[in-house]
Each structure stands twice: as structure tokens, then as C-alpha cells.
XYZ file of C-alpha atoms in Angstrom:
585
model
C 0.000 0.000 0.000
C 1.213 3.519 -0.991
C -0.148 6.639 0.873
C 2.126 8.912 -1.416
C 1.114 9.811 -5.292
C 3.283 7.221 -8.102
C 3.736 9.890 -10.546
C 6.030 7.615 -12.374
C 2.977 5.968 -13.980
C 3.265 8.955 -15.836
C 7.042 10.029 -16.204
C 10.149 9.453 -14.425
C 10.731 12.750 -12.797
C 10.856 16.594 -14.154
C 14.025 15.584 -16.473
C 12.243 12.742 -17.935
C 12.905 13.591 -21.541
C 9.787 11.707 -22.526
C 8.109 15.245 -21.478
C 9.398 17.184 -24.226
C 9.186 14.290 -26.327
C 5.216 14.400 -25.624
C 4.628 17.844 -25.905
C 6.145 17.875 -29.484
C 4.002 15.016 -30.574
C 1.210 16.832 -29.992
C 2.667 20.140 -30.988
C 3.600 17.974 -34.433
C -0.172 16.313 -34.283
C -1.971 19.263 -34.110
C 0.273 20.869 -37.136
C -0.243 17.838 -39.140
C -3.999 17.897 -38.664
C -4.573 21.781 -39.536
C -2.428 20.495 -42.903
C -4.568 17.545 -43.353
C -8.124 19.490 -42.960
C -8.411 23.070 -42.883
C -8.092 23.392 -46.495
C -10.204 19.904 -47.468
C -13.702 20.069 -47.824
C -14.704 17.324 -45.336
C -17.812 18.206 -44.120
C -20.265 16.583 -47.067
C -17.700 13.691 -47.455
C -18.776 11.032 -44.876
C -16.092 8.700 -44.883
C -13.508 12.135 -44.604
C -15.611 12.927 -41.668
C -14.916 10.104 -39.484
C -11.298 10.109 -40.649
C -11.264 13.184 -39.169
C -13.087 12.814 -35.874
C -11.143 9.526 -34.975
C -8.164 11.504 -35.530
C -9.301 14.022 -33.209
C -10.294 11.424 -30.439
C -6.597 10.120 -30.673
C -5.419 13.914 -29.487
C -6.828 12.490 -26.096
C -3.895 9.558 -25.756
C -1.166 12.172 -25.650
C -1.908 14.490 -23.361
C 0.104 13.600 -20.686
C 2.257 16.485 -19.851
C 0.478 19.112 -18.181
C -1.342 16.895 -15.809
C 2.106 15.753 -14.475
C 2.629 19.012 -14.077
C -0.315 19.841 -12.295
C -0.178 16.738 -10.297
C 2.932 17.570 -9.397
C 2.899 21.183 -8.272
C -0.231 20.494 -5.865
C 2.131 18.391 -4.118
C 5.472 19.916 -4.115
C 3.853 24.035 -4.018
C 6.507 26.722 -4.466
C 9.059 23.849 -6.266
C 10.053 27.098 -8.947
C 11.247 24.478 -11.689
C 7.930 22.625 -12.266
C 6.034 25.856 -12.211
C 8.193 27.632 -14.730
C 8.055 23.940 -16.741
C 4.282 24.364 -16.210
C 4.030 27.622 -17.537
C 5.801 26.797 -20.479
C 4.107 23.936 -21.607
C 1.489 25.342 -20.838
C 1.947 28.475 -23.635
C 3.004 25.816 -25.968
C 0.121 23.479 -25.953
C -2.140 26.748 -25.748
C -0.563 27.447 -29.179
C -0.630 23.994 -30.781
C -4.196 23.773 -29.961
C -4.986 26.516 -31.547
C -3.862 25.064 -34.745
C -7.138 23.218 -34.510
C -9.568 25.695 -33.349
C -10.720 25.822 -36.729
C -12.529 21.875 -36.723
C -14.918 22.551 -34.089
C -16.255 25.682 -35.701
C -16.062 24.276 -39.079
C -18.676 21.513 -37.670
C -20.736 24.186 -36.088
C -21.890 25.303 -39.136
C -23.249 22.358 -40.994
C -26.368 22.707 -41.788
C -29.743 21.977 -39.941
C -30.269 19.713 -42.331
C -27.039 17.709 -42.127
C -26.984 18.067 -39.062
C -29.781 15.536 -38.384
C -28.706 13.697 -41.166
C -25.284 13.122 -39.052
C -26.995 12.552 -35.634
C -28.841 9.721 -37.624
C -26.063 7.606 -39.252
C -25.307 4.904 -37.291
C -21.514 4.998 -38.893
C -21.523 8.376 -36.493
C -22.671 6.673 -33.247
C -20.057 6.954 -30.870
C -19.408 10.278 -32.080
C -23.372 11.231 -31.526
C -22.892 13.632 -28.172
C -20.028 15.081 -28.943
C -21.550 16.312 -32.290
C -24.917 17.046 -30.530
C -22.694 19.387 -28.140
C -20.848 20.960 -30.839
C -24.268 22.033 -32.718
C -26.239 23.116 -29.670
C -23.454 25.414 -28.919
C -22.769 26.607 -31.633
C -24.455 29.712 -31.882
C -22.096 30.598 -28.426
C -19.080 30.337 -30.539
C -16.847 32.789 -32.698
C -14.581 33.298 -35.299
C -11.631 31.183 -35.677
C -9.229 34.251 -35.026
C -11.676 35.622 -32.111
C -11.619 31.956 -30.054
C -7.419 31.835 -30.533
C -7.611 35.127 -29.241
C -9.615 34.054 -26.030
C -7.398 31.450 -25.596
C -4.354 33.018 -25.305
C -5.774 35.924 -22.593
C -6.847 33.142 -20.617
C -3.756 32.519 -19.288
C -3.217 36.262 -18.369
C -6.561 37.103 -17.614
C -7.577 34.117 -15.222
C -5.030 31.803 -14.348
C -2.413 34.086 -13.781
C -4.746 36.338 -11.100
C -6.257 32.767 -9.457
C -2.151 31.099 -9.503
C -1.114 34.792 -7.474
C -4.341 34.840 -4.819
C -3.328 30.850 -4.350
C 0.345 31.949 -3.729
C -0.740 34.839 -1.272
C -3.247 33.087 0.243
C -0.756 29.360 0.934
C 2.009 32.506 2.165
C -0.094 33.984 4.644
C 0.054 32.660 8.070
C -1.411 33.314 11.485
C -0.117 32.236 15.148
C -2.363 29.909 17.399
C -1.069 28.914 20.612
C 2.493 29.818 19.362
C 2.468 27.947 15.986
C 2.417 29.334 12.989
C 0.265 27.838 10.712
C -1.397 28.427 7.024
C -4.637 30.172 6.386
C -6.006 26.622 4.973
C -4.659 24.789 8.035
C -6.388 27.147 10.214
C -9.849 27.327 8.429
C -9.672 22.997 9.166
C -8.929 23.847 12.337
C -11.613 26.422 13.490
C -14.486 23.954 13.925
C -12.624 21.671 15.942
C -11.540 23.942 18.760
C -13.756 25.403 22.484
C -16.080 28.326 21.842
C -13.454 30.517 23.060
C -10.508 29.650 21.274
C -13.084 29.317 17.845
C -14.361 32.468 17.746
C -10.663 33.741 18.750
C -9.058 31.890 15.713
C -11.844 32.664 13.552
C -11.233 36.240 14.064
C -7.611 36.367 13.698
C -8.006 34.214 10.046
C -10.851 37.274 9.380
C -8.723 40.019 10.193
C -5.715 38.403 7.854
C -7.516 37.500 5.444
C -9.264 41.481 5.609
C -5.747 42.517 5.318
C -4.483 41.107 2.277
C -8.041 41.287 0.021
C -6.688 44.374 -1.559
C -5.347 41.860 -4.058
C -8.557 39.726 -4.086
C -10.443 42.694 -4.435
C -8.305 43.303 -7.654
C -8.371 39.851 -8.342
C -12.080 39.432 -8.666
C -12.978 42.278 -10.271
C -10.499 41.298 -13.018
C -12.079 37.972 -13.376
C -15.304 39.028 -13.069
C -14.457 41.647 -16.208
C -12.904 39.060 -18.324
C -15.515 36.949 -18.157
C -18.096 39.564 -19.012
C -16.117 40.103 -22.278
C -16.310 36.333 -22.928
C -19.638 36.099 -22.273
C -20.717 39.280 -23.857
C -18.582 38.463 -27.121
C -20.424 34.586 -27.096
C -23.940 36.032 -26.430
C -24.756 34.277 -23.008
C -27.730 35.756 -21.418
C -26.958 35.002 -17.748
C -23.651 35.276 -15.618
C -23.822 31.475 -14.952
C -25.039 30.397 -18.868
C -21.159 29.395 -19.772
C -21.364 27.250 -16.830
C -24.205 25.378 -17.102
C -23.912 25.172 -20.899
C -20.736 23.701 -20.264
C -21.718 21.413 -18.158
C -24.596 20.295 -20.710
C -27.327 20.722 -18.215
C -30.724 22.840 -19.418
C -29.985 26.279 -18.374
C -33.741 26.627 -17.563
C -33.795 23.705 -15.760
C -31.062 24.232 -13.650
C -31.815 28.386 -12.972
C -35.618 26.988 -11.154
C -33.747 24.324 -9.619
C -31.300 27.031 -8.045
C -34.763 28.838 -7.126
C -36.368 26.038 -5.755
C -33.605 25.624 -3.424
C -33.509 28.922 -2.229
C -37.337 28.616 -1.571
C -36.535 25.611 0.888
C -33.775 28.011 2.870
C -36.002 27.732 6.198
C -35.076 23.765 6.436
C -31.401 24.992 6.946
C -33.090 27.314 9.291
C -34.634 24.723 11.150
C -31.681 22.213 11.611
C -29.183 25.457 12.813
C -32.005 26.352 15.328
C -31.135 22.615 16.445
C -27.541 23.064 16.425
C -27.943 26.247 18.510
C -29.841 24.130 21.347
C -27.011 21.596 21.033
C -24.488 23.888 21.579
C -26.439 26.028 23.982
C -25.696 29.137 22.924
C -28.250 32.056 22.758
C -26.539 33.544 19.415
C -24.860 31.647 16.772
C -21.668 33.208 14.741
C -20.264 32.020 11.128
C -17.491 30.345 13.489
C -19.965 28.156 14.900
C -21.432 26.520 11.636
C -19.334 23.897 11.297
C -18.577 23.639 15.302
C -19.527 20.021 16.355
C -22.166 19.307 18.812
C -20.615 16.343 21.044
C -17.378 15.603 22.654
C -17.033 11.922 21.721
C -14.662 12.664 18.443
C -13.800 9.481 17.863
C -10.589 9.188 15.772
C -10.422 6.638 13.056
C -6.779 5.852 11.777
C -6.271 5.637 7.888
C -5.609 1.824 8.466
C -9.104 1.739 9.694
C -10.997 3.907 7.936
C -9.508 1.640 4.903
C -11.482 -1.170 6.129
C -15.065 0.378 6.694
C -14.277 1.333 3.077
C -13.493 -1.453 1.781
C -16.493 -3.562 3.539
C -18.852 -0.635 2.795
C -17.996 -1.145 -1.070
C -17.991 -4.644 -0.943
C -21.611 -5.032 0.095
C -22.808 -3.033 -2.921
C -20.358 -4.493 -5.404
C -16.970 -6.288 -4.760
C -15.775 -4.552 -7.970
C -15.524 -1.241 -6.150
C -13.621 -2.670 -3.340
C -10.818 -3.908 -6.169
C -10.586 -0.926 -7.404
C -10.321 1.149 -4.265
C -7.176 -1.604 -3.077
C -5.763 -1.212 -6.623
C -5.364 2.916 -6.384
C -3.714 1.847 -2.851
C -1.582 -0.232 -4.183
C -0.463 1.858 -7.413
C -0.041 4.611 -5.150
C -3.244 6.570 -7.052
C -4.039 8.050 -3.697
C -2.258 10.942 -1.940
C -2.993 10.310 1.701
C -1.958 12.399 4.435
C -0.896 16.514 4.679
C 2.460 17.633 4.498
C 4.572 20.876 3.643
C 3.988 22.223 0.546
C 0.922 19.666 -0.411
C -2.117 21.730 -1.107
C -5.492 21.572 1.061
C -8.562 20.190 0.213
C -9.032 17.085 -1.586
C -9.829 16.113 -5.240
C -10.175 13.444 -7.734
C -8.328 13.918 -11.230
C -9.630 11.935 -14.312
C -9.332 11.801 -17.805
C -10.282 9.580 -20.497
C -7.319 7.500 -20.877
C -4.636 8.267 -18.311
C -4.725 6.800 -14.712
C -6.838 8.453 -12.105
C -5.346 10.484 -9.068
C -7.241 11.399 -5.798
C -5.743 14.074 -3.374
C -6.669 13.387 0.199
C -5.876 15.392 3.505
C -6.091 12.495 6.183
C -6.747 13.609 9.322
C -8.757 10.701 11.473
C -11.884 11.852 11.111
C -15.525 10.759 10.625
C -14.980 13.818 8.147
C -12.318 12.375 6.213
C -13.456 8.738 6.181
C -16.344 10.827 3.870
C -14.167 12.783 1.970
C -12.006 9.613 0.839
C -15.510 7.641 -0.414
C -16.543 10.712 -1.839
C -13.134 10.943 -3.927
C -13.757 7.464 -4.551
C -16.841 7.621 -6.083
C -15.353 9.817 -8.088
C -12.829 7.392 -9.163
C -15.229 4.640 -9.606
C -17.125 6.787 -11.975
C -14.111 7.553 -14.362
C -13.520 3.712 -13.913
C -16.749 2.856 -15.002
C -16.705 5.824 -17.857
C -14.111 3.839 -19.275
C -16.789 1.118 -21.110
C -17.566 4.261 -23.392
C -15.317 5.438 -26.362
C -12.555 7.366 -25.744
C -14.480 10.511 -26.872
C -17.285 10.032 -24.757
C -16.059 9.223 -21.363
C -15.302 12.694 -19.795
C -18.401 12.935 -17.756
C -19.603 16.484 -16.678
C -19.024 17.694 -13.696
C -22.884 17.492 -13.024
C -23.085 14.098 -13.058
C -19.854 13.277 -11.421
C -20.906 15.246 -7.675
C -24.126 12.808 -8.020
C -21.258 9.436 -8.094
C -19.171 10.892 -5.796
C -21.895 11.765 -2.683
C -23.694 8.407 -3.356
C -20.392 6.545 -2.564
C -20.662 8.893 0.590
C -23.812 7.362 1.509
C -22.763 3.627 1.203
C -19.859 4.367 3.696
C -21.957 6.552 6.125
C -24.138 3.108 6.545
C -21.312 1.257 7.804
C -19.915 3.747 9.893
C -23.569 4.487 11.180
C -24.208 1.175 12.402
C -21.004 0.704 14.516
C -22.028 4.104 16.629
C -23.380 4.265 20.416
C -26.477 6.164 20.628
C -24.765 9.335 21.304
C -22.202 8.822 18.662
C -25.904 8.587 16.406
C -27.314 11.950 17.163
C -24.172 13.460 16.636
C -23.951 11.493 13.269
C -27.173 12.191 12.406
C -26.585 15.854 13.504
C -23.257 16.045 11.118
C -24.706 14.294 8.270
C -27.415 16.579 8.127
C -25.307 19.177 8.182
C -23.093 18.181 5.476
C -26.476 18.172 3.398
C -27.080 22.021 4.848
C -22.991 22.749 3.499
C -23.767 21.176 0.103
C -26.963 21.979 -0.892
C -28.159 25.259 1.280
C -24.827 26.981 1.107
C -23.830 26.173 -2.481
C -27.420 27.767 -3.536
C -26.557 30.665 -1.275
C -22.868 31.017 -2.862
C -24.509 30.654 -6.141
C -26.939 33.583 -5.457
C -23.908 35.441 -4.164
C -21.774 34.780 -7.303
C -25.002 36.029 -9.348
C -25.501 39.236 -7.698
C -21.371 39.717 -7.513
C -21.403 39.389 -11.474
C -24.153 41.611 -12.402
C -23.104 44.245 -9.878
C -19.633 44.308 -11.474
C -20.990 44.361 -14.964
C -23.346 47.042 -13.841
C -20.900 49.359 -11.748
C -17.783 48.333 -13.464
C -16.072 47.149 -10.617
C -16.624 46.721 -6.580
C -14.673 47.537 -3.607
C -13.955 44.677 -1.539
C -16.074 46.136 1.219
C -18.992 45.862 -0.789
C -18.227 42.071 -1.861
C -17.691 41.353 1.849
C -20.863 42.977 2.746
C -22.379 40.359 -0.081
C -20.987 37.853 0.907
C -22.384 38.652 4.752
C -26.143 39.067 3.008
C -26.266 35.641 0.967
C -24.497 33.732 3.982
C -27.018 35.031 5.803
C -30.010 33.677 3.359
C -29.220 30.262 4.225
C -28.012 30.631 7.818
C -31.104 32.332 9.316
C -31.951 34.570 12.089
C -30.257 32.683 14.680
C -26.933 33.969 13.278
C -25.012 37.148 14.159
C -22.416 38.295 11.554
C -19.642 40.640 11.911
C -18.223 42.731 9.295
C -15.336 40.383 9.050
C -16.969 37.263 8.511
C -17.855 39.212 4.936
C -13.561 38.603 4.057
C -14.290 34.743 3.674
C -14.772 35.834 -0.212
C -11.150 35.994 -0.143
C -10.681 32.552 1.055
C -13.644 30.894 -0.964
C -12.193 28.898 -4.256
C -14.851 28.091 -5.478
C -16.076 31.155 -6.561
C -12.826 31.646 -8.894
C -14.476 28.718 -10.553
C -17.510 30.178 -11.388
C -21.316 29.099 -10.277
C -19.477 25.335 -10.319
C -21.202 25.087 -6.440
C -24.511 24.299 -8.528
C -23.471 20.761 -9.249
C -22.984 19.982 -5.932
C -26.503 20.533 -4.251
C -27.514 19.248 -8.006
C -25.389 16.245 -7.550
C -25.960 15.795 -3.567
C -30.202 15.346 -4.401
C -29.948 13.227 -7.446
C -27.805 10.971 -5.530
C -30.231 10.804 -2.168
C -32.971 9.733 -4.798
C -30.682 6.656 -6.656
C -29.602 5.765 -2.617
C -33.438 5.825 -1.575
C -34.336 3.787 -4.880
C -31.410 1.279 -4.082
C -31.788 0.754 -0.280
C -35.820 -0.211 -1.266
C -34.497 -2.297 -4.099
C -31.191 -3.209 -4.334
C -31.733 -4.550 -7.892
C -31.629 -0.524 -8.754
C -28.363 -0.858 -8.253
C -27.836 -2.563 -12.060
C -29.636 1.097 -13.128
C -27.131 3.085 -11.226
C -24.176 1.259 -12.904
C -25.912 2.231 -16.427
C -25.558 5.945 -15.061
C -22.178 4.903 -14.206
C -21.449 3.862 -17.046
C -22.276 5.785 -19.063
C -19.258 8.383 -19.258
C -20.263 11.806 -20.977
C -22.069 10.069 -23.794
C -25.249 11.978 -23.023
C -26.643 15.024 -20.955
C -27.157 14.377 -17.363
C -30.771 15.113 -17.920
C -31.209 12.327 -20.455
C -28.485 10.080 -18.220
C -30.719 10.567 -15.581
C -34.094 9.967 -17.317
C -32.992 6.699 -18.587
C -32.952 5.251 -15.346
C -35.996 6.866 -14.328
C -35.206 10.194 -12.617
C -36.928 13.463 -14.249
C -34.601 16.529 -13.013
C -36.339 18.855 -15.256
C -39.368 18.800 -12.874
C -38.895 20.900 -9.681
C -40.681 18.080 -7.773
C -38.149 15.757 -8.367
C -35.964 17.849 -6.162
C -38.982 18.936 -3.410
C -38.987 15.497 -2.702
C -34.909 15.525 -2.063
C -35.396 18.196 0.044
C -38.128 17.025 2.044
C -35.812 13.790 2.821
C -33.951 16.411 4.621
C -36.617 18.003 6.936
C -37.569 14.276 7.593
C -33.830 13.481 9.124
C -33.867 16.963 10.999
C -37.496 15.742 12.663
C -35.666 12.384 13.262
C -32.742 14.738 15.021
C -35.218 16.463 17.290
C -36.692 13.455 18.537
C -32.993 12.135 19.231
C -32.339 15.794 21.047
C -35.832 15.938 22.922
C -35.408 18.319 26.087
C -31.766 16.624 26.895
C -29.211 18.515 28.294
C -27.241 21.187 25.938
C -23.756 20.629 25.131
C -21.167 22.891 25.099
């Protein structure tokens, strides 16, 4: 078993020459396909046609470089050499795609006509949703010049502002009982701490993190700009449109489900009024939102929490359990903080290459979660892998639905091994992890809207305004029972996610989907050959028409009442648990 990444099952080290070698393949690849088809008339020639898209599916098996790269800089942060190498490759394989900017467009504009002729070939089959894709969106794209153009400012005009808050953000340190520690390492540790020392800690990360959002408030309104000019330039009606067009969910679909949710903000309301009476506290602060309720923290060591895993995934299918002990034993799974590792953790797929999950172990019921999240995750790229090459990237909206319903089949077996007070506590956290992803990822989402059209509106905002935002939307979902400070407002500065914009959708999306496949399993566990077709499935389809194939509607608001309601049902479970006991402090 290896609890450190094996980024040799992608190249040796840095110097590996096969890098270059790589990058000039493709470089050479993209050069030879411009040659090939730019100047052919392929488009009304069917068997030029698939020539050309299997030639463009192969781009996929040669792609290694940059995620190295990027694998490789979350793990070893500041190392200056594979940043610079980063950079540069980067620039390059920015250019050489560009060479073939010009296919994508050119099958934009096939006809209506052809079009349907195209989506009804069977020669075209595995090629059907990528196609479908291309002429849906096709009225979003641009000139061949205009879209080289946009690629190249990306660099400057995104990544470059999001790599510098990342720097000053993992530079920026505070002091807590005479350590020095990182902003990220104190954020983990703020829930876990007495009232006291929360709220203290809290307030010192505010106060930093108030001091250095003179760049973030820069940072922002520079993103925020540049992606006005993309979207303005494209034609997208709504801040979030890229998004969720990018995501291939139905913008319509997804803007009521974002109202719907906000509709249901007094559930959060209810469970926090809960927590409150746990905690016994007459006001609650944003430090206490996460705080836990009980003092029997039990800590679960890696070596154990590998076990419930593997059992948990055994009892729906032994195939997950294999493939959970083969990423442990190809070293596929980055296990435990260190210096220079970044925070949070993640699961990194692709079509072809091997899958990489980024954990932050820390012997908690929290972090057994996390890993069978990032494992259902992996599962699903596993899984995706049945489908073409061209057709297994799987959107993001479908992959938070895998990903929490692997969370459920652990929770079960960790559930069922609790005392009763280890239960409400449970019951109290897993409720709240619904409250974090659906409740709050509507209310960031709300925030991000407002954010965006204020910018586009006043041309920029001061961070005291986008504090003061971020206080009012926080506030949607936290309810009356919470007192904010100015301060609390600076989390914007903190918050990722919102670099990465309106993604926080997917995972209330995701998070309610998946409660519905876990409820239709646990009455039938036969359902579980449906889930496995959504599984399986890859990216050959939109999630909507994923989902309806195995008998979930998400276009219906409904659909999602119902998820919600499940909620409200655990948090009247939760007050029967709590009854008139004693509070807990």
C-alpha cells in the first residue's frame, strides 16, 4: 500500500525527456492535422468525416504532460522548476491547440439539415454527443481568429490572477497557541476547537484575510471583467449560462432548480435552530457553523478507515472494493498533509490516463467521507471507461451525483457501529453536510449572481462591498439565529470556489440526485444494475437524459422537493434524538 502519489505511472521525474518528447508530438499532431483538414472540404464527405473525428479522439492519448505538471505542483507548491516547466508547456500546448480551433467551428456550421442527417447515421454513433454538443453550442461560438484570441488571454486574464491569490493566500500565516500555521490549516482547524478559542481563531483568520483582500479585491474584479467580455462576445444571457452550458445541463432547468432551493432556505433554518440548542448558545456566529455538537470525536486511523471502506464497497459491489485496493496499491491516492501539499481534496480523471485522488487524512468521521466521496469519483471515471474514448469525460454534473452516493454507502457502515450518542451526533453532522452542500452552495450561487451583475453594472466593486455580499447571501441560508460581523464578509477571499464560477450548482444538483438513486437502491437493491448504467455511461449523453434513462426526471422541480423534504424528515428524526436533553457545550 502507498499513501504517497506514483507519478512515475506517468514520467520518471521533471528531467524525464519523454516530457518534451510528448509535448512535441502533440505540438507535431496538431500541425499535421490543420495540414490535413483546414483546407479539405470534409464536411459533405462522410467517410472524410470520421477520418477526421477519430483523428481528433486520438489527441486524447497524448496528453500527458500538463497533468504531471499539475499533479505535481499540488504536491510539491513553491518547487520554482515545475512551475516555470508548467508555464511553459502550458503556452506551448495553448498554441498547438490553436492550430485546430478551426474543426470545431467548421462543424458548427453544418447545416440543420445535415446536421440531423449526421446525428442519424449509425456509422456516427459513438461520435453522436459530442456532435450534438458541438451544434447546440454553436451559436455561443466565434470566429476562428476571435476563439485563438480568447485562448491566449486566458492565461493572463484568469489563471495568472487565481495562480497569485493561491500563492498569497498558501504565504499567509497566522499564530495559534504559538504555531504558525497556514490560512487553509487554520480554516480545518476552526471547527474543531472550544467556543473561546473558535471564535478567537476565527477572528484572527478574518482580520488576515481582511488585510491582504486588496489583491482579491483586484483579483475578482479582473475575473469578473474578463468573463463579461467572454460572455458578452459569445452572447450568453446570464452570468452562470457558460457554466451550465458547459456542463450540458438545461440552463432553464437548472436556474428553477437554483430557485427552488432557495425557496426551501427555512429547512437549513430549522436544523441550525437545532444546532444552537445543542451547543447552547443564545446567538450563533459564522465560526460556529461547522462547530460540532458532542465531545465523543472518535478518531479513526487511515488503516481503519480503509477497512469500513473497503467492507462498505464490498456489500454493494466487490468490484468497487478492487478498485479502491488497486489505487492503494499503485499509489493513485495521496494520503496524508504535508509541507507544501495543497489543502482540500480532489479526484483527477481523464479519459485515458490513470486516475489520481488528493486526500488530507486527518482521522476523522470527516475524512473517512471525503475519501468515499473521492472514490466515487474514481469509480465513476472507472466505469466511464466502457464508453469510447471521446465520450467518457463525464460532466461535472453528473460526477458530484457518483461521488456523494459513494458517501452514503460508507456513512451506513460507519452508522451502524455508533453508540447512541455517537448517532445523534452522526445524524446531527450528516445533516449538516447536506445544509454545506446543498443550502450553502445555492446561497454562494446567489452570491456569485448578484457579484457578477453588480460588477458588470458598476464596473467594478470595492472589496467592502463584496464582503458585505458575501455577509447578506451567507445570511439567506443561515437564518436569524446567526449574528455576523463585518469580518466574517472577508471569507470571499478565502472561498475557491467562486474563482471557478457558479461550479457550487453541481454539488446541491449532484448531492439530491444521488439521495434519490440511494433511496431507490436501499428499497431495491436490484436498482443498483440502473445506477451502474448511469455509471457507465461516461459523458455520452446530458445528465438530464443520463438521468431519465434510469428513471429520474430533473427537469421537474418536484423531483428535487422530494430531495429536500428527505432532509426536513432526518432533521425531525434529530429532534426526537435531542428531545429536552441537556445542551452541550
Amino acid at each position: 500500500m502507498k499513501t504517497k502519489w506514483n507519478l512515475k505511472l506517468l514520467y520518471k521525474s521533471l528531467e524525464d525527456p519523454q516530457i518534451n518528447k510528448d509535448v512535441s508530438k502533440l505540438e507535431e499532431s496538431y500541425q499535421n492535422f490543420k495540414k490535413k483538414y483546414q483546407a479539405q472540404n470534409y464536411l459533405h464527405d462522410e467517410k472524410k468525416l470520421l477520418e477526421a473525428l477519430e483523428l481528433y479522439e486520438s489527441f486524447d492519448l497524448i496528453q500527458n504532460p500538463l497533468y504531471y505538471l499539475f499533479y505535481f505542483t499540488d504536491i510539491q507548491n513553491g518547487n520554482a522548476k515545475a512551475e516555470a516547466l508548467r508555464s511553459s508547456i502550458t503556452q506551448r500546448l495553448t498554441n498547438a491547440s490553436n492550430q485546430i480551433v478551426f474543426f470545431t467551428l467548421s462543424l458548427a456550421k453544418i447545416s440543420k439539415a445535415e446536421q440531423q442527417k449526421i446525428l442519424t447515421n449509425n456509422k456516427f454513433k459513438k461520435f453522436h454527443h459530442f456532435l450534438e454538443q458541438i451544434f447546440i453550442t454553436s451559436k455561443y461560438r466565434l470566429t476562428e481568429s476571435e476563439e485563438k484570441i480568447l485562448n491566449l488571454k486566458s492565461l493572463p486574464g484568469h489563471t495568472l490572477w487565481r495562480e497569485g491569490q493561491e500563492k498569497l493566500l498558501g504565504n499567509t500565516n497566522v499564530i495559534f497557541k504559538d504555531k504558525k500555521m497556514s490560512i487553509g490549516e487554520a480554516m480545518n482547524k476552526i471547527p474543531e476547537l472550544s467556543l473561546r478559542e473558535r471564535h478567537g481563531l476565527n477572528e484572527q483568520v478574518m482580520k488576515m484575510l481582511k488585510s491582504i483582500s486588496h489583491f482579491a479585491e483586484s483579483e475578482m474584479n479582473a475575473l469578473i471583467i474578463d468573463k463579461k467580455i467572454n460572455d458578452e462576445l459569445r452572447g450568453y444571457a446570464h452570468p452562470a449560462s457558460a457554466t451550465i452550458i458547459g456542463y450540458e445541463n438545461d440552463e432553464k432547468a437548472i436556474l428553477n432548480f437554483v430557485e427552488t432551493v432557495s425557496n426551501y432556505f427555512p429547512i437549513s433554518h430549522r436544523f441550525l435552530k437545532i444546532k444552537q440548542k445543542m451547543l447552547g448558545l443564545r446567538t450563533l456566529t459564522y465560526a460556529d457553523r461547522s462547530a460540532p455538537v458532542g465531545k465523543t470525536k472518535r478518531k479513526i486511523s487511515f488503516e481503519n478507515a480503509i477497512e469500513i471502506i473497503k467492507v462498505a464497497f464490498e456489500k454493494v459491489n466487490p468490484e468497487y472494493r478492487k478498485i479502491f485496493e488497486n489505487y492503494l496499491r499503485n499509489g493513485q491516492i495521496d494520503v496524508f498533509p504535508y509541507p507544501g501539499k495543497r489543502s482540500g481534496a480532489y479526484c483527477s480523471s481523464d479519459e485515458v490516463r490513470p486516475t489520481f485522488v488528493l486526500l488530507n487524512y486527518t482521522e476523522s468521521m470527516k475524512s473517512v467521507m471525503t475519501m468515499a466521496h473521492e472514490m466515487g469519483h474514481a469509480i465513476h471515471a472507472e466505469y466511464s471507461k466502457t464508453q469510447p474514448i471521446i465520450s467518457r469525460n463525464h460532466t461535472i454534473a453528473t460526477a458530484e451525483v457518483a461521488s456523494t452516493l459513494f458517501e452514503n454507502f460508507a456513512f451506513e457502515e460507519i452508522f451502524a457501529t455508533l453508540s447512541e450518542e455517537e448517532k445523534i451526533i452522526a445524524l446531527h453532522d450528516r445533516i449538516g453536510d447536506d445544509v454545506q452542500t446543498i443550502f450553502r452552495q445555492i446561497a454562494c450561487f446567489n452570491f456569485e449572481t448578484e457579484l457578477h451583475l453588480t460588477v458588470r453594472e458598476k464596473g467594478t466593486l470595492a472589496k467592502e462591498e463584496i464582503a458585505k455580499l458575501m455577509n447578506k447571501h451567507m445570511g439567506s441560508y443561515l437564518g436569524p439565529n446567526f449574528k455576523f460581523t463585518e469580518l466574517d464578509g472577508y471569507f470571499f477571499v478565502y472561498w475557491s470556489h467562486i474563482r471557478q464560477f457558479f461550479y457550487v450548482y453541481s454539488y446541491a444538483y449532484g448531492q439530491l440526485i444521488s439521495k434519490s438513486l440511494y433511496a431507490k437502491y436501499k428499497a431495491d437493491p436490484s436498482y443498483l444494475l440502473k445506477i451502474e448504467e448511469f455509471l457507465k455511461a461516461g459523458g455520452s449523453k446530458s445528465p438530464e437524459q443520463i438521468f431519465k434513462d434510469i428513471g429520474i426526471d430533473t427537469s421537474k422541480s418536484g423531483f428535487f422537493i422530494e430531495g429536500l423534504k428527505s432532509i426536513e424528515a432526518d432533521i425531525k428524526r434529530l429532534e426526537k434524538l435531542v428531545g429536552n436533553g441537556k445542551k452541550k457545550k
